[in-house]
Amino acid sequence: LSEFRHTTAFLPFERRNRTLSTDESTCAPGVLKTSSRESSWRFSSKPVFHILASGIYVLSEHQEALKPYMNAAGAVELGRLLSDGRIKLGMALGRSAGATIDQIIAQAGDKNIVHIATQQPTENLVRMLAVGRLDAMHGQPFEMPLMARMANLDEQRLIYLPIAEQEPVQQIF
């Protein structure tokens, strides 16, 4: 498409979201489609790909702390976890986890959620998890091995727990 001027920018999620809402010439492949985003963003008609759904990550040595919030299938019931208020959960500001999870997070408020807004929020969340500033964090399975290495953390210590309230696979547009 030589008739267009292309640039690449690496932005924190929140800034990317604002740009997608205000600049018609901006695109960001690889995002979740939600009703709030559909009101101001443009999406392809078909998903670009499907991914294993985001989940909750915890260090292996702290996995027991999440057992009270896990259902019989081993998935974390995020609504119960957040309403209890004992677990400090890290999340990237502006990153959607899908409509259902976003609604649960919005209803819970910020009481025990730490939002990170940086160029590499997932790497920073992994670092915070590793030093004990967080009990758990939200993340995408495909990014964890790299983020663990960047944070100098043995990736075997990061345990993925699915979220009970969401489908196991997400469509990415």
C-alpha positions in Angstrom: 0.0 0.0 0.0 2.5 2.6 -1.2 -0.2 5.3 -1.3 -0.2 5.4 2.5 2.4 6.7 4.9 3.0 4.0 7.5 4.6 4.5 10.9 5.0 2.1 13.8 4.6 3.2 17.4 4.9 1.3 20.6 2.4 2.7 23.1 1.1 1.9 26.5 -2.4 0.3 26.2 -4.2 3.3 27.5 -2.6 5.7 25.0 -3.2 3.2 22.2 -6.8 3.1 23.1 -7.2 6.9 23.1 -5.4 7.0 19.7 -7.7 4.3 18.2 -10.7 6.3 19.4 -9.6 9.6 18.0 -7.4 9.0 14.9 -9.2 7.3 12.0 -5.9 6.5 10.3 -4.7 4.4 13.2 -4.9 0.6 13.3 -3.8 -2.0 15.9 -4.1 -5.6 14.8 -4.5 -8.1 17.6 -7.1 -6.6 19.9 -10.2 -8.0 21.6 -13.5 -6.7 20.3 -15.8 -5.4 23.0 -19.0 -3.4 22.8 -17.4 -0.3 24.2 -14.6 -0.5 21.7 -16.9 -1.1 18.8 -18.6 2.2 19.4 -15.5 4.1 18.4 -13.0 1.7 16.9 -13.1 -0.1 13.5 -12.5 -3.8 13.4 -11.9 -6.4 10.6 -15.0 -8.4 9.8 -13.3 -11.7 10.7 -10.9 -12.5 13.6 -7.3 -12.4 12.8 -6.6 -15.3 15.0 -7.7 -17.2 18.2 -5.7 -17.4 21.4 -5.8 -19.1 24.7 -7.7 -16.8 27.0 -5.9 -14.5 29.4 -5.6 -15.8 32.9 -4.3 -15.1 36.4 -0.6 -15.7 37.0 0.9 -16.5 40.4 4.3 -17.7 41.6 4.4 -21.4 42.1 5.3 -21.0 45.8 2.2 -18.8 46.3 -0.3 -20.8 44.4 -2.0 -22.1 47.6 -3.2 -18.5 48.4 -5.5 -18.7 45.4 -7.0 -22.1 46.2 -10.0 -20.7 48.1 -11.0 -18.8 44.9 -10.6 -21.8 42.5 -13.6 -23.9 41.3 -13.5 -27.7 40.9 -12.0 -27.4 37.4 -9.0 -25.3 38.8 -10.1 -22.0 37.4 -10.0 -18.8 39.4 -13.4 -17.3 40.2 -12.3 -13.7 39.6 -15.4 -12.1 41.0 -15.0 -13.9 44.3 -11.3 -13.2 44.4 -11.8 -9.4 43.9 -14.8 -9.1 46.2 -12.8 -10.8 49.0 -10.1 -8.2 48.9 -7.2 -10.3 50.3 -5.3 -10.8 47.0 -3.5 -7.9 45.4 -3.9 -8.3 41.6 -1.8 -6.5 39.0 -3.2 -5.5 35.6 -2.1 -3.4 32.7 -4.1 -0.2 32.5 -6.2 0.0 29.4 -5.9 -3.6 28.5 -9.1 -5.5 27.9 -9.6 -9.0 29.2 -12.9 -9.3 27.3 -16.3 -7.9 28.1 -17.2 -10.2 31.0 -13.9 -9.9 32.8 -13.8 -6.1 32.2 -17.2 -5.8 33.8 -16.1 -7.9 36.8 -13.0 -5.6 37.2 -15.1 -2.4 36.8 -17.6 -3.6 39.5 -14.8 -4.5 41.9 -13.2 -1.1 41.8 -9.5 -0.4 42.5 -9.5 -1.7 46.1 -7.1 -4.5 45.5 -6.1 -4.0 41.8 -2.8 -2.4 40.9 -2.9 -0.9 37.4 0.3 -0.4 35.6 0.6 2.1 32.7 4.1 1.8 31.1 5.6 0.9 27.8 6.0 -2.8 29.0 3.3 -3.2 31.6 3.4 -7.0 31.6 7.2 -7.1 32.2 6.8 -4.7 35.1 3.9 -6.7 36.5 6.1 -9.9 36.4 8.9 -8.0 38.2 6.4 -6.8 40.9 5.1 -10.4 41.3 8.7 -11.7 41.6 9.6 -9.3 44.4 6.3 -9.8 46.3 4.6 -6.4 45.5 1.7 -8.4 44.0 0.1 -11.6 44.9 -1.1 -12.4 41.4 -1.3 -10.7 38.0 -3.4 -10.8 34.8 -1.7 -11.7 31.6 -1.8 -13.5 28.2 -0.2 -17.0 28.0 1.7 -16.2 24.8 3.7 -13.4 26.4 4.7 -14.9 29.7 7.8 -16.9 28.7 9.4 -13.8 27.2 8.3 -11.5 30.0 9.7 -13.9 32.6 13.0 -13.9 30.9 13.1 -10.1 30.6 12.3 -9.9 34.3 15.1 -12.5 35.1 12.5 -14.9 36.5 12.5 -18.6 35.9 9.4 -19.1 33.8 8.7 -22.4 35.5 7.8 -20.4 38.6 4.9 -18.6 36.8 1.7 -20.7 37.1 -1.2 -19.9 34.7 -4.7 -20.2 36.1 -7.7 -19.8 33.8 -10.4 -17.4 34.8 -13.7 -19.2 35.4 -15.9 -16.5 34.1 -14.5 -16.4 30.6 -14.4 -18.7 27.6 -11.1 -20.7 27.2 -10.3 -19.2 23.8 -10.6 -15.6 22.7 -11.0 -14.1 19.2 -8.5 -11.5 18.3 -9.3 -8.8 15.6 
